[in-house]
Structures are given as C-alpha cells and as structure tokens.
Amino acid sequence: MSAADLAAVLPIVVLAAAAVAVMLAAAIHRSHGLALWMTLASLVLAGASLPLAASEQPRRVATLLTVDGYSLFFTGLILAATFAVAVLSYAYFSRRPGNHEELYLMLLLAALGAVVLTGSRHFASLFLGLEILSASLYVLVAFPRGRRNIEAAVKYLILAAVSAALLLFGMALVYADLASMDFDRIAAASAPAGTGDLLLAAGLVLLFAGLAFKLALVPLHMWTPDVYQGAPPPVAAFIATVSKAAVFALLLRFFHPLAIQSHANLYVAFATVAVASMFAGNFLALLQNDVKRLLAYSSIAQLGYLLVAFLAGGPLAVTAVSFFLVAYTATMLGAFGIVTLMSERREAGSLENYSGLFWRRPWLAAVMAAMMFSLAGIPLTAGFIGKFYVLDAGVGSSLWLLSASLVASSAIGLYYYLRVIVVMYRRPLAAGGHSRTRPPLRPLAGGLVLALVLLIVLWLGVYPGPLIEIIQKTAILN
Amino acid sequence: MYPFQDQIGFPILSVMTFLPTLGGLLMLLFMRGRPTLYKWTALVTTGATFVLSLVMWAYFDRYTADFQFIEKVNWIPRLGTSYHMGVDGISVLLILLTTLLSLIIIPASWNYIKDRELGFFISFLVLETGMLGTFCARDMLLFYFFWEIMLIPMYFIIGIWGGPRRIYAAYKFFLYTLAGSVLMLVAIVAIAWLARPNPFAAPVFDLDQLQNAVFTINVQFFAFLAFFIAFAVKVPMWPVHTWLPDAHVEAPTAGSVILAGVLLKMGGYGILRFCLPLFPDAAVIFIPYILILSLIAIIYGAMVSLVQKDLKKLVAYSSVSHMGFVTAGIFAFNLIGIEGAILVMFSHGILTGALFLLVGFIYERLHTREIASMGGMATPFPIAATLLLFFALASLGLPGLSGFIGEFLSLLGLFTYNKAMAVIGAFGIILAAAYLLWMYLRVMFTGLKDERWHELPDFSLREVSCLAPLMALAVWVGVYPNTFINLIQPSANRLANQMAPYLAEHGNFLSHLFASLGGGS
C-alpha cells in the first residue's frame, strides 16, 4: 500500500482509529464528556482529511475500495450528519442514568461502515460496510436498554438478517452468472447480456431487495415505524439519515452503469416499488399519532421520491439524488433533533406532547415547522429544491407516471405535515399555565445544532447554487 | 453591464419586494415585547413600500407593453432559472393595490389582535413580499417560489389569529391552493423541458424565452389545464370556491382584506400572464366551458349572497360573483373584455377590502356579525352608516364609482363575443343590487335592536382614515378611469392582438355552438 493509497483512505483510517481510541479511553476513565469530545474531534479530523484524500482521487485502493469525488462527497455528508447526531446524543443521554461512552464508539463504527459503503466497488466491501453499519445499529437501537429499545433492536436484527441473506443470495446469483464481484466488470459483462438473462435479473432484483430493506422501501418497510419509535431519537435520526444516504449512494453507484431503464422488467419492478413507497408512506403517515412513527412513514415516502430520480438515470439523476439526500438529511436531522430536545425528561413521541408548543417554546416550534415545510416541499426550504430537482429529472426523462405519482402523493403528504404544525400552534388549554412549565433550552449544544440545521435548510432553499456547483464538480458517476 | 437596466438605475422592484421582509426581520430581532415600536415600524415599512410603488408608477413608461425595471441575475444557473424581475402595466396596477392595502391593514389591526401581535404583523410583512414578488417575477420558478411563499403566512394568519373554526379553515385554504399549485409545478417543469432549443440545453424557465416557444396542442391542453386549475382555485371559480367562505369567516379582518383584495387577484393575473400567452390554442378550446363556469359563478355567488345570515359570509360570496366577471371578461378574448377584467380586479380589491374592513370594525363594537341581530345602526353610528352605504353602492355597480366601470367593460367585451351570455351576466349586477341593498336595509334601518349601542363610539379617526383612501380611489376609478385604463392599455392590447388570430381560427366552430344556445354573434 503506497502513501497515496493511505492518503486516499485516510478518512476511513481516522474513523477506525478513533473507534479504538474511544473504547480504550472508556476503559481507563469513564466520562461522557470526554467520549463526546473525542468523537467530535475525530469526526472533524476525518473531515479535515477529505481534501488530502481528494488530491489523490480518483483512485482504486486494493480491489475493494475506490476513492473518487462521489464517495468523498457522501463521506463528507456522513461525517457532518454523524457530528450532529453525536451532539444530539449528548443532549439526550446526559440527563439519563447509566454509562453512555460506548454509544460514541458504536456511532463511530456505524459511520465507518457507512463511509466504506460509499467507496465500495466490490461485493465484499459492500457486505463488509453494510454489516459494520448494521451491527453497530443493533447496539445503538438497544442502547438505553429499556424494554421498548430491546424489542425494537431485536426486530431490526431479525429482519436485517433476512435482508442480508437476500443480498448475499443476490450476489451469489450475479456471481454465478458473470463470474465477478467487481462492479465495473459486472457492468461491462451485463451490458450485452440484455434482458433475457434470467439469472442476472433475479440476482439484481434480490440485490435491490436487500438494499431496499435498509432504505425502507415498500414492501420491505415494515420495521421502520417500530424501530424509529423504539430507538432513542438521535439514533433514529442516524438510521433515517446516515444509514439511508450511504446505502442509496451505493445503490446508485451499482445500478447507474447498468442502465435499468433499458431492462423493461427490472424497470417495471423498480418503478412499482417507487410508486408503492410514495403512496404507502404518505397514506400510512396520515394515520399516525406519534411523531417518530410519522417521520418514519414520511421517510418511506421521501425515499420513494428519490427512486424517481434514480430511475430517471443519466447525469442529472446523480445530481438530483445527491442534492435531495443532502436536503433530506438536514431536514430529518432537524426534525429528530426537535424530538430529542423535547425528550429531555421523558420520551416525547406522541403528537400530544407538541400541542401548543409554539406558545411555550416558540423557537423549537418554528424550527419544527420549517422542517415540516421542508419535508412537504414548500419553497424557501431545501426540501422544495430537492423535490423540484427530482421532479426535474423525472420529467426530463419523460417518466410521466412516476412524476405524477410524486406530485399526487406529496399533495396527500401535505396533510400530515400540516397536522404537526397545527398541533403546535393550537392554543394551550389552560390559559396562563404555560409560563410555569417553560424549561430553559438546557443543552445549549443541541440548540446550536438545530440552529445550524435550520440555516442550512433555509440557505439551500433560497440559494442552492453553490451546493449544486459542488455536487456537479465532485459527485460524478461515469 | 449592470444586472438591472431600468429607467432609474436602481433595483426598485427588488427593494420594494424585500423591504417588508427586512422590516419584519428587524422587528423580530430587536423589538420583541415593545408593541408601540414594532407597530410603528410595520407602519413605516409598509408606508415606504407604498411610496416606492408610487415612485415606480411615476417612472413607468405607459406607452409600451414591454416589461420595465428589468432585473436579471443568475440564481440557479444549472437549473436554467434566474432571478428575473420586471413589470408591465397590469403588474403595476396590481402592485399599487397590494402596497396600498398592505399599508391600510396595519392601522386597521392596531388594537384588534391581543395575542402574539408581533408574529401577526411579521406575517403580513412576509405576505407582502410574496405578493409583490408574484406580480414582478419573470421566471416561472421564481414565480412559483413567491406564489407558494404567500401560502405560509396566510395559513398562519388564519390558523393562529382566526375565529373559532380557524384550524379547519386554514387547512382547507392550504390544501385547496396547494393541490392546485402542485399540478402547476409539474406543468412548469414539463414546459421548461419541452421549450429547450436543443436536447442538450438546460430547461427554460425564463418567461421571455417561454413566450417564443411553441408547444404542440396536446402539451398545451394538459399544461393549460394544470395552470388553469391552480389559478381557478385562487380566483376562486365555481365549483372550487368552497374554501373561500370558510377562510374569510375565520380569518381576522386584515387577513380577509388581503385575501379578497390581493390573493384572489393572483388567479386572474396568472390566467392573463401565463394561461393565455403560453397556451393560446388550448385557451381557445376552453373558452365556452370557462365562460359557462364564470356565468354560474356570477349568478350562483350572487344568489347565495342573498341568503347569508352572516355579514362577512355575504361579502365573501359576493366575491365569488364579482370574480366571475374577471374570468368572463378575460375569456371574451377581446381588448374591452380584458381591460374590463383587470379593472374589476382592481376595483374589487378596493371595494371588498373596504367592505371587510367595515364588517371588522362593526364586529369590534357589536361582537357579532349576524345580520339578524343588527338593525337600526344608522342612528348610533352615522359615520359607519355613511361609509357602508358608499361602499355598498360602489360594489353594486353604481355609475360614477369604481364597481361600475369594470363590470360594464367586462360585459361589453362578453357582449361582442356572445350576446346571450352578456345578458345572463348582467343579471349578476341586478342581484348584487338586491343583496347589498337588502343587507343595508336590515343592518342600518328597521328599528334599533339594542339601546346600549348608543353608548358605543362611532368610527374613530383611525378607522375613517383607513377607509378614506379607498373611498377616494373608488371615486377616482369611477369618474376618471382613464388614468388606469391607459396604464394597462398597451399590455391588454398586446394580449388581445396575440389572441385574435387563434379566436378567428376557432370562431366558426364556436359561433356555431352558441347559435344553438340561442345567442349567436
């Protein structure tokens, strides 16, 4: 391994080393604050190593990993989101009894797995990355070790194991057909095979199913609401953002050169999943009375939108997906951030907890409203530009049915986003009672993260130009 | 080159559009908990915006249909969209209406809101930015941006500061409008892609370029429909008007004024600006259906107004009727009709705004809006009675006041298109006289209902001065409409000329159709 190779994978090395360091530090001296600071420092360090890695890109490291603008862009997104989750976790766990240092260890490992996914170009690294990510998530979901958490974790564990089996079987079929586990060779070999190749088609569908589980696409979405509800809110934020962004980045990298649009059967299968996700997510969200479950169904629908861009294909699709994922990540972090801060003393999942929030804590309510508007895709927010970009890609490729489904289902979705806002602006029942129960915004750091997320969401909504420039320069798939 | 090239070397449209939001931001950051200070700031901000709009009017060259005060800078170049602002006569007229009404509602709600006043005033300032931006935007995406931005403050205004059923009304308002406008968004993206000069170009959102693009009849058909539904909800046309009475009844007075005065005009403006010039072939196909819907709106709105028990609901339904003249005038497809439609929009903004203010002021005294519990109010409130009489007469189309001229021209336009339809439309004016005069009779005369009203004060100087400019304007438009007709003439003329060949093409088919209806033309 040359020095250039090392520089290219430096973010991964930093994350792996940091995980070990946090573990050792926890063994010597248990301190929640120390673990947090070490985590944040290592994330910043990994972020600082990105330019160094960028100077070596594009580069293939061994056979397993590739470092290019695309992987580095998503690495940056993952590091930033993990940073926010770490700060929110501190806000959430600092008031709860027990030792919390291992949480940061797991968080770093999960981020490591996610980063490996973005750079993987081989089935082996794909599976390694995915399993590092998943194994850390099982622990993270169960972390506060309450009954609900453990239930959610076990549910996640069992279903994730099934999906891993699907994924492996898919890989095996593809390997049996093309005798390669390398993405480039698969793309090259599958092109002339065309649509008639049943073995390959079955393999690709199973692969897609395995990844679709992680993305919570219909019909593999069942775990999402339970896990989101059972997990601590910062962890749910991590699952909703980092885990999905990394897996989607991988999905796009693998399927993009295969040009699924030209495979009629695959295309119909994927399009059905997209439409079903959009409608099922939005319709089921209408029935929820728990904010975390509502966000879970909302994320199902959002990933359905993203599939529209994925199916559109072409260079516009890559830009649209990248932008949408940034907007989605920021918005989801903001929404779960509110849930985190609301859960200072006890879990604030039920929508009732948010009743009259505007009159008690106007800033929290304002941020939550902005996040809901962003998820609904109202202008001035990042969510609008993201959705617009996806629609642009869909219409540009003449995917009329998918574009129409996107618009129709997001019109339905509007109803439940508004419902959250309406609940927050409901007047408190007992007049004057609200001034008494007005706790100060305790962990200041959590508030700062939210303010930052709000700024990003608004900034991307008003002036997305710079980010689009960055995406078009870096996130390129050929 | 400067990004803006206009008469005065100053980006007046942007300054005017964003000044209210800037004022709102200052209020939010520095004036929390100081009501007197932030109310005055709101007043000064809207006042300055109004002055800017007057300056713009003064420098506006009314002899050309070209867009003026153009500002154009890159916004999201990769998406093919730019920050492109510009106004023609139609925009200028509606901008003047917007800035005037926005200025008036600030003193009108001086003491009205007791709860979270700061948020209330900031919402209106942000709303003003959205409205002005919508009238100035020359880029489809920018237009959509401002169009949607208007929704959010209005949603809060109804949902937070509204009446008892405010949540329901706010929902309904938001969902109706948004359901319409997401359809429009798809159509915007679709035509932006189809209008590309070559397959490798970025989508085209700029209106100057879109205007030159030619779309096939199939594209036009669906795009027109998508745009038109979005605008028809806003107008609102029968049968998508049902959000309007709820929204008006629940909204606070100032919200109703802006809703009726400006937001409804967005629909007519959108039809004039986008539906006709971009999709002329499709527009011609839809003429008969839209005219029939407009006539239904005119008659139905007026008849429903007749039976209303709630004063505010009566004014709300009368809006449906009046706005029917707008769509009827536009789709008469000739210069007179289009000018009439624009004047109806302007005059309706003044008069209905004033009527909602009057209803609000009366409600603040009596704490009821029920017509049956009023009566004999002319004795204790002579000033209120005079003002209500003035605006009721103007609204029912008394010659010499603003209501008459627009509806007259609109009907005249319709008459040259089809005589039978104009006759049906004219019944709307008769019905308007009926419901307004009957309302006046029941509210102001027929015996004093409550002796205690004698102890209540009549309209204060603040309230009268809110209504006085609207009164002056109503007389101005009624007596000397040329000031305003000249302003819109070039743009209306261009539009009418643009549409004329299409109408001639389809004319035979249509006259045949209407001959069978007994009209002929």
Short mmCIF file of N, CA and C in Angstrom, two decimals, chain A residues 173-299:
data_model
loop_
_atom_site.label_atom_id
_atom_site.label_comp_id
_atom_site.label_asym_id
_atom_site.label_seq_id
_atom_site.Cartn_x
_atom_site.Cartn_y
_atom_site.Cartn_z
N LEU A 173 -26.03 -15.14 -7.09
CA LEU A 173 -26.60 -15.37 -8.42
C LEU A 173 -25.84 -14.55 -9.47
N VAL A 174 -25.58 -13.29 -9.13
CA VAL A 174 -24.85 -12.45 -10.09
C VAL A 174 -23.47 -13.05 -10.34
N TYR A 175 -22.85 -13.49 -9.24
CA TYR A 175 -21.51 -14.07 -9.39
C TYR A 175 -21.56 -15.34 -10.22
N ALA A 176 -22.58 -16.16 -9.97
CA ALA A 176 -22.72 -17.39 -10.73
C ALA A 176 -22.87 -17.10 -12.22
N ASP A 177 -23.55 -16.01 -12.52
CA ASP A 177 -23.80 -15.69 -13.92
C ASP A 177 -22.60 -15.04 -14.58
N LEU A 178 -21.99 -14.07 -13.89
CA LEU A 178 -20.96 -13.26 -14.54
C LEU A 178 -19.56 -13.55 -14.04
N ALA A 179 -19.45 -14.38 -13.03
CA ALA A 179 -18.15 -14.77 -12.50
C ALA A 179 -17.32 -13.57 -12.07
N SER A 180 -17.99 -12.59 -11.50
CA SER A 180 -17.24 -11.44 -11.00
C SER A 180 -18.01 -10.80 -9.86
N MET A 181 -17.26 -10.23 -8.92
CA MET A 181 -17.91 -9.49 -7.85
C MET A 181 -17.54 -8.02 -7.91
N ASP A 182 -16.86 -7.66 -8.97
CA ASP A 182 -16.41 -6.29 -9.14
C ASP A 182 -17.46 -5.50 -9.91
N PHE A 183 -17.82 -4.34 -9.39
CA PHE A 183 -18.92 -3.58 -10.02
C PHE A 183 -18.63 -3.28 -11.48
N ASP A 184 -17.40 -2.84 -11.77
CA ASP A 184 -17.07 -2.45 -13.15
C ASP A 184 -17.24 -3.62 -14.09
N ARG A 185 -16.72 -4.78 -13.67
CA ARG A 185 -16.81 -5.94 -14.56
C ARG A 185 -18.25 -6.38 -14.71
N ILE A 186 -19.02 -6.28 -13.62
CA ILE A 186 -20.44 -6.65 -13.71
C ILE A 186 -21.14 -5.77 -14.73
N ALA A 187 -20.85 -4.45 -14.63
CA ALA A 187 -21.50 -3.53 -15.56
C ALA A 187 -21.10 -3.87 -16.99
N ALA A 188 -19.80 -4.13 -17.18
CA ALA A 188 -19.32 -4.41 -18.54
C ALA A 188 -19.91 -5.72 -19.05
N ALA A 189 -19.98 -6.73 -18.18
CA ALA A 189 -20.43 -8.04 -18.63
C ALA A 189 -21.93 -8.11 -18.83
N SER A 190 -22.66 -7.32 -18.05
CA SER A 190 -24.11 -7.44 -18.12
C SER A 190 -24.69 -6.70 -19.31
N ALA A 191 -23.94 -5.73 -19.84
CA ALA A 191 -24.50 -4.90 -20.91
C ALA A 191 -24.93 -5.72 -22.12
N PRO A 192 -24.07 -6.59 -22.66
CA PRO A 192 -24.51 -7.32 -23.86
C PRO A 192 -25.53 -8.41 -23.53
N ALA A 193 -25.54 -8.86 -22.26
CA ALA A 193 -26.43 -9.97 -21.92
C ALA A 193 -27.90 -9.60 -22.14
N GLY A 194 -28.20 -8.31 -21.94
CA GLY A 194 -29.55 -7.86 -22.24
C GLY A 194 -30.56 -8.34 -21.22
N THR A 195 -31.82 -8.32 -21.60
CA THR A 195 -32.89 -8.59 -20.65
C THR A 195 -33.21 -10.07 -20.53
N GLY A 196 -32.73 -10.85 -21.46
CA GLY A 196 -33.12 -12.25 -21.48
C GLY A 196 -32.49 -13.07 -20.37
N ASP A 197 -31.45 -12.52 -19.75
CA ASP A 197 -30.69 -13.29 -18.78
C ASP A 197 -31.43 -13.38 -17.46
N LEU A 198 -32.07 -14.51 -17.20
CA LEU A 198 -32.93 -14.63 -16.04
C LEU A 198 -32.14 -14.66 -14.74
N LEU A 199 -31.00 -15.36 -14.78
CA LEU A 199 -30.18 -15.50 -13.59
C LEU A 199 -29.73 -14.12 -13.11
N LEU A 200 -29.25 -13.32 -14.06
CA LEU A 200 -28.78 -11.98 -13.72
C LEU A 200 -29.93 -11.12 -13.19
N ALA A 201 -31.05 -11.21 -13.89
CA ALA A 201 -32.20 -10.40 -13.47
C ALA A 201 -32.63 -10.76 -12.06
N ALA A 202 -32.69 -12.07 -11.77
CA ALA A 202 -33.07 -12.50 -10.42
C ALA A 202 -32.06 -12.00 -9.41
N GLY A 203 -30.79 -12.11 -9.77
CA GLY A 203 -29.75 -11.64 -8.86
C GLY A 203 -29.89 -10.16 -8.57
N LEU A 204 -30.13 -9.38 -9.62
CA LEU A 204 -30.23 -7.92 -9.43
C LEU A 204 -31.44 -7.57 -8.58
N VAL A 205 -32.54 -8.28 -8.81
CA VAL A 205 -33.74 -7.98 -8.01
C VAL A 205 -33.49 -8.29 -6.55
N LEU A 206 -32.84 -9.42 -6.28
CA LEU A 206 -32.56 -9.77 -4.89
C LEU A 206 -31.60 -8.77 -4.24
N LEU A 207 -30.61 -8.35 -5.01
CA LEU A 207 -29.70 -7.32 -4.52
C LEU A 207 -30.46 -6.05 -4.16
N PHE A 208 -31.32 -5.67 -5.08
CA PHE A 208 -32.12 -4.46 -4.86
C PHE A 208 -32.98 -4.64 -3.62
N ALA A 209 -33.55 -5.84 -3.45
CA ALA A 209 -34.41 -6.08 -2.29
C ALA A 209 -33.60 -5.95 -1.00
N GLY A 210 -32.39 -6.51 -1.01
CA GLY A 210 -31.56 -6.42 0.18
C GLY A 210 -31.27 -4.98 0.56
N LEU A 211 -30.97 -4.18 -0.46
CA LEU A 211 -30.68 -2.76 -0.19
C LEU A 211 -31.96 -2.00 0.13
N ALA A 212 -33.06 -2.38 -0.52
CA ALA A 212 -34.33 -1.70 -0.29
C ALA A 212 -34.78 -1.85 1.15
N PHE A 213 -34.38 -2.96 1.79
CA PHE A 213 -34.71 -3.13 3.19
C PHE A 213 -34.08 -2.01 4.02
N LYS A 214 -32.82 -1.76 3.76
CA LYS A 214 -32.12 -0.69 4.50
C LYS A 214 -32.77 0.67 4.23
N LEU A 215 -33.24 0.83 3.00
CA LEU A 215 -33.84 2.11 2.63
C LEU A 215 -35.30 2.19 3.04
N ALA A 216 -35.83 1.09 3.57
CA ALA A 216 -37.23 1.02 3.98
C ALA A 216 -38.17 1.36 2.84
N LEU A 217 -37.95 0.70 1.71
CA LEU A 217 -38.88 0.88 0.60
C LEU A 217 -39.97 -0.18 0.69
N VAL A 218 -41.16 0.20 0.29
CA VAL A 218 -42.27 -0.76 0.28
C VAL A 218 -41.91 -1.86 -0.72
N PRO A 219 -42.10 -3.14 -0.45
CA PRO A 219 -42.78 -3.76 0.70
C PRO A 219 -41.84 -4.18 1.84
N LEU A 220 -40.63 -3.62 1.90
CA LEU A 220 -39.70 -4.03 2.96
C LEU A 220 -39.58 -2.91 4.01
N HIS A 221 -40.70 -2.26 4.27
CA HIS A 221 -40.65 -1.07 5.12
C HIS A 221 -41.17 -1.33 6.52
N MET A 222 -41.68 -2.56 6.77
CA MET A 222 -42.45 -2.80 8.00
C MET A 222 -41.71 -2.44 9.28
N TRP A 223 -40.41 -2.63 9.28
CA TRP A 223 -39.66 -2.43 10.52
C TRP A 223 -39.55 -0.96 10.89
N THR A 224 -39.61 -0.08 9.90
CA THR A 224 -39.24 1.31 10.13
C THR A 224 -39.98 1.98 11.28
N PRO A 225 -41.33 2.01 11.25
CA PRO A 225 -42.01 2.75 12.33
C PRO A 225 -41.69 2.21 13.71
N ASP A 226 -41.63 0.88 13.85
CA ASP A 226 -41.36 0.31 15.17
C ASP A 226 -39.96 0.66 15.65
N VAL A 227 -39.00 0.54 14.72
CA VAL A 227 -37.63 0.82 15.13
C VAL A 227 -37.44 2.30 15.44
N TYR A 228 -38.01 3.16 14.62
CA TYR A 228 -37.87 4.60 14.87
C TYR A 228 -38.49 4.95 16.22
N GLN A 229 -39.63 4.31 16.49
CA GLN A 229 -40.33 4.62 17.73
C GLN A 229 -39.56 4.09 18.93
N GLY A 230 -38.97 2.90 18.77
CA GLY A 230 -38.31 2.28 19.89
C GLY A 230 -36.92 2.83 20.15
N ALA A 231 -36.25 3.27 19.11
CA ALA A 231 -34.88 3.74 19.27
C ALA A 231 -34.87 5.11 19.93
N PRO A 232 -33.75 5.45 20.61
CA PRO A 232 -33.62 6.82 21.09
C PRO A 232 -33.64 7.78 19.89
N PRO A 233 -34.23 8.95 20.03
CA PRO A 233 -34.39 9.82 18.86
C PRO A 233 -33.11 10.13 18.09
N PRO A 234 -31.95 10.37 18.77
CA PRO A 234 -30.77 10.64 17.95
C PRO A 234 -30.38 9.43 17.10
N VAL A 235 -30.58 8.25 17.65
CA VAL A 235 -30.25 7.04 16.88
C VAL A 235 -31.22 6.89 15.71
N ALA A 236 -32.49 7.17 15.96
CA ALA A 236 -33.45 7.13 14.87
C ALA A 236 -33.04 8.11 13.78
N ALA A 237 -32.54 9.28 14.20
CA ALA A 237 -32.07 10.26 13.22
C ALA A 237 -30.93 9.66 12.40
N PHE A 238 -30.05 8.94 13.08
CA PHE A 238 -28.91 8.34 12.38
C PHE A 238 -29.40 7.32 11.35
N ILE A 239 -30.35 6.47 11.78
CA ILE A 239 -30.86 5.45 10.85
C ILE A 239 -31.54 6.12 9.66
N ALA A 240 -32.28 7.19 9.95
CA ALA A 240 -33.03 7.84 8.88
C ALA A 240 -32.11 8.56 7.91
N THR A 241 -30.98 9.05 8.38
CA THR A 241 -30.14 9.88 7.51
C THR A 241 -28.91 9.15 7.03
N VAL A 242 -27.95 8.92 7.94
CA VAL A 242 -26.65 8.38 7.52
C VAL A 242 -26.81 7.03 6.85
N SER A 243 -27.54 6.14 7.53
CA SER A 243 -27.67 4.79 7.01
C SER A 243 -28.31 4.81 5.62
N LYS A 244 -29.36 5.61 5.47
CA LYS A 244 -30.03 5.63 4.17
C LYS A 244 -29.20 6.32 3.09
N ALA A 245 -28.55 7.43 3.46
CA ALA A 245 -27.75 8.14 2.46
C ALA A 245 -26.65 7.22 1.94
N ALA A 246 -25.97 6.50 2.85
CA ALA A 246 -24.87 5.65 2.43
C ALA A 246 -25.37 4.53 1.52
N VAL A 247 -26.47 3.89 1.94
CA VAL A 247 -26.97 2.77 1.13
C VAL A 247 -27.46 3.27 -0.22
N PHE A 248 -28.10 4.45 -0.23
CA PHE A 248 -28.58 4.94 -1.53
C PHE A 248 -27.42 5.31 -2.44
N ALA A 249 -26.37 5.87 -1.84
CA ALA A 249 -25.20 6.19 -2.65
C ALA A 249 -24.66 4.92 -3.30
N LEU A 250 -24.63 3.85 -2.51
CA LEU A 250 -24.14 2.59 -3.05
C LEU A 250 -25.08 2.06 -4.13
N LEU A 251 -26.37 2.11 -3.85
CA LEU A 251 -27.36 1.65 -4.81
C LEU A 251 -27.18 2.33 -6.16
N LEU A 252 -27.01 3.65 -6.08
CA LEU A 252 -26.86 4.41 -7.32
C LEU A 252 -25.55 4.03 -8.02
N ARG A 253 -24.50 3.87 -7.22
CA ARG A 253 -23.22 3.53 -7.84
C ARG A 253 -23.29 2.18 -8.55
N PHE A 254 -23.98 1.24 -7.93
CA PHE A 254 -24.04 -0.09 -8.53
C PHE A 254 -24.96 -0.11 -9.75
N PHE A 255 -26.14 0.49 -9.62
CA PHE A 255 -27.12 0.34 -10.69
C PHE A 255 -26.96 1.35 -11.81
N HIS A 256 -26.28 2.47 -11.51
CA HIS A 256 -26.20 3.52 -12.53
C HIS A 256 -25.62 3.05 -13.85
N PRO A 257 -24.47 2.34 -13.83
CA PRO A 257 -23.93 1.91 -15.13
C PRO A 257 -24.76 0.81 -15.79
N LEU A 258 -25.62 0.15 -15.03
CA LEU A 258 -26.41 -0.93 -15.63
C LEU A 258 -27.56 -0.40 -16.48
N ALA A 259 -27.87 0.89 -16.33
CA ALA A 259 -28.94 1.50 -17.13
C ALA A 259 -30.21 0.66 -17.11
N ILE A 260 -30.83 0.61 -15.92
CA ILE A 260 -32.01 -0.25 -15.75
C ILE A 260 -33.15 0.18 -16.65
N GLN A 261 -33.15 1.45 -17.09
CA GLN A 261 -34.25 1.92 -17.92
C GLN A 261 -34.42 1.03 -19.14
N SER A 262 -33.30 0.47 -19.59
CA SER A 262 -33.39 -0.33 -20.81
C SER A 262 -33.83 -1.77 -20.53
N HIS A 263 -33.83 -2.18 -19.26
CA HIS A 263 -34.32 -3.51 -18.91
C HIS A 263 -35.78 -3.39 -18.49
N ALA A 264 -36.67 -3.70 -19.39
CA ALA A 264 -38.08 -3.39 -19.14
C ALA A 264 -38.59 -4.03 -17.85
N ASN A 265 -38.26 -5.31 -17.63
CA ASN A 265 -38.82 -5.99 -16.46
C ASN A 265 -38.32 -5.39 -15.16
N LEU A 266 -37.00 -5.19 -15.11
CA LEU A 266 -36.42 -4.59 -13.91
C LEU A 266 -37.01 -3.21 -13.68
N TYR A 267 -37.12 -2.47 -14.76
CA TYR A 267 -37.61 -1.11 -14.65
C TYR A 267 -39.02 -1.10 -14.05
N VAL A 268 -39.87 -1.99 -14.57
CA VAL A 268 -41.25 -2.03 -14.06
C VAL A 268 -41.24 -2.40 -12.58
N ALA A 269 -40.40 -3.36 -12.21
CA ALA A 269 -40.34 -3.78 -10.81
C ALA A 269 -39.92 -2.60 -9.93
N PHE A 270 -38.88 -1.90 -10.33
CA PHE A 270 -38.38 -0.80 -9.50
C PHE A 270 -39.38 0.34 -9.46
N ALA A 271 -40.01 0.60 -10.61
CA ALA A 271 -40.98 1.69 -10.65
C ALA A 271 -42.17 1.38 -9.73
N THR A 272 -42.56 0.11 -9.70
CA THR A 272 -43.66 -0.27 -8.81
C THR A 272 -43.28 -0.01 -7.35
N VAL A 273 -42.05 -0.37 -7.02
CA VAL A 273 -41.58 -0.12 -5.66
C VAL A 273 -41.63 1.38 -5.36
N ALA A 274 -41.21 2.17 -6.32
CA ALA A 274 -41.19 3.62 -6.10
C ALA A 274 -42.60 4.15 -5.85
N VAL A 275 -43.52 3.78 -6.73
CA VAL A 275 -44.89 4.29 -6.60
C VAL A 275 -45.51 3.80 -5.29
N ALA A 276 -45.29 2.50 -4.99
CA ALA A 276 -45.86 1.95 -3.76
C ALA A 276 -45.29 2.66 -2.54
N SER A 277 -44.00 2.95 -2.56
CA SER A 277 -43.39 3.63 -1.40
C SER A 277 -43.97 5.01 -1.22
N MET A 278 -44.10 5.74 -2.33
CA MET A 278 -44.61 7.11 -2.22
C MET A 278 -46.02 7.11 -1.63
N PHE A 279 -46.88 6.24 -2.19
CA PHE A 279 -48.27 6.27 -1.74
C PHE A 279 -48.43 5.65 -0.36
N ALA A 280 -47.81 4.47 -0.16
CA ALA A 280 -47.97 3.81 1.14
C ALA A 280 -47.41 4.70 2.23
N GLY A 281 -46.23 5.26 2.01
CA GLY A 281 -45.62 6.12 3.03
C GLY A 281 -46.53 7.27 3.39
N ASN A 282 -47.03 7.95 2.37
CA ASN A 282 -47.83 9.13 2.65
C ASN A 282 -49.20 8.79 3.22
N PHE A 283 -49.79 7.71 2.72
CA PHE A 283 -51.12 7.36 3.24
C PHE A 283 -51.04 6.88 4.68
N LEU A 284 -50.04 6.01 4.97
CA LEU A 284 -49.96 5.47 6.32
C LEU A 284 -49.56 6.56 7.32
N ALA A 285 -48.81 7.54 6.85
CA ALA A 285 -48.42 8.61 7.77
C ALA A 285 -49.64 9.39 8.23
N LEU A 286 -50.68 9.39 7.40
CA LEU A 286 -51.90 10.12 7.78
C LEU A 286 -52.48 9.59 9.08
N LEU A 287 -52.24 8.30 9.36
CA LEU A 287 -52.92 7.66 10.48
C LEU A 287 -52.12 7.73 11.78
N GLN A 288 -50.93 8.33 11.74
CA GLN A 288 -50.05 8.24 12.90
C GLN A 288 -50.34 9.34 13.92
N ASN A 289 -50.20 8.94 15.20
CA ASN A 289 -50.32 9.92 16.27
C ASN A 289 -49.02 10.06 17.03
N ASP A 290 -47.98 9.47 16.50
CA ASP A 290 -46.68 9.53 17.14
C ASP A 290 -45.72 10.19 16.16
N VAL A 291 -45.02 11.21 16.62
CA VAL A 291 -44.18 11.96 15.69
C VAL A 291 -43.11 11.08 15.08
N LYS A 292 -42.54 10.18 15.89
CA LYS A 292 -41.46 9.35 15.34
C LYS A 292 -41.99 8.39 14.29
N ARG A 293 -43.16 7.84 14.54
CA ARG A 293 -43.76 6.96 13.52
C ARG A 293 -44.12 7.75 12.27
N LEU A 294 -44.60 8.94 12.50
CA LEU A 294 -44.95 9.80 11.37
C LEU A 294 -43.72 10.09 10.51
N LEU A 295 -42.62 10.40 11.20
CA LEU A 295 -41.39 10.66 10.45
C LEU A 295 -40.91 9.40 9.74
N ALA A 296 -41.16 8.25 10.35
CA ALA A 296 -40.75 7.00 9.72
C ALA A 296 -41.49 6.82 8.39
N TYR A 297 -42.80 6.99 8.43
CA TYR A 297 -43.56 6.84 7.18
C TYR A 297 -43.20 7.93 6.19
N SER A 298 -42.95 9.12 6.73
CA SER A 298 -42.53 10.20 5.84
C SER A 298 -41.23 9.83 5.14
N SER A 299 -40.30 9.20 5.88
CA SER A 299 -39.03 8.86 5.24
C SER A 299 -39.23 7.77 4.18
#
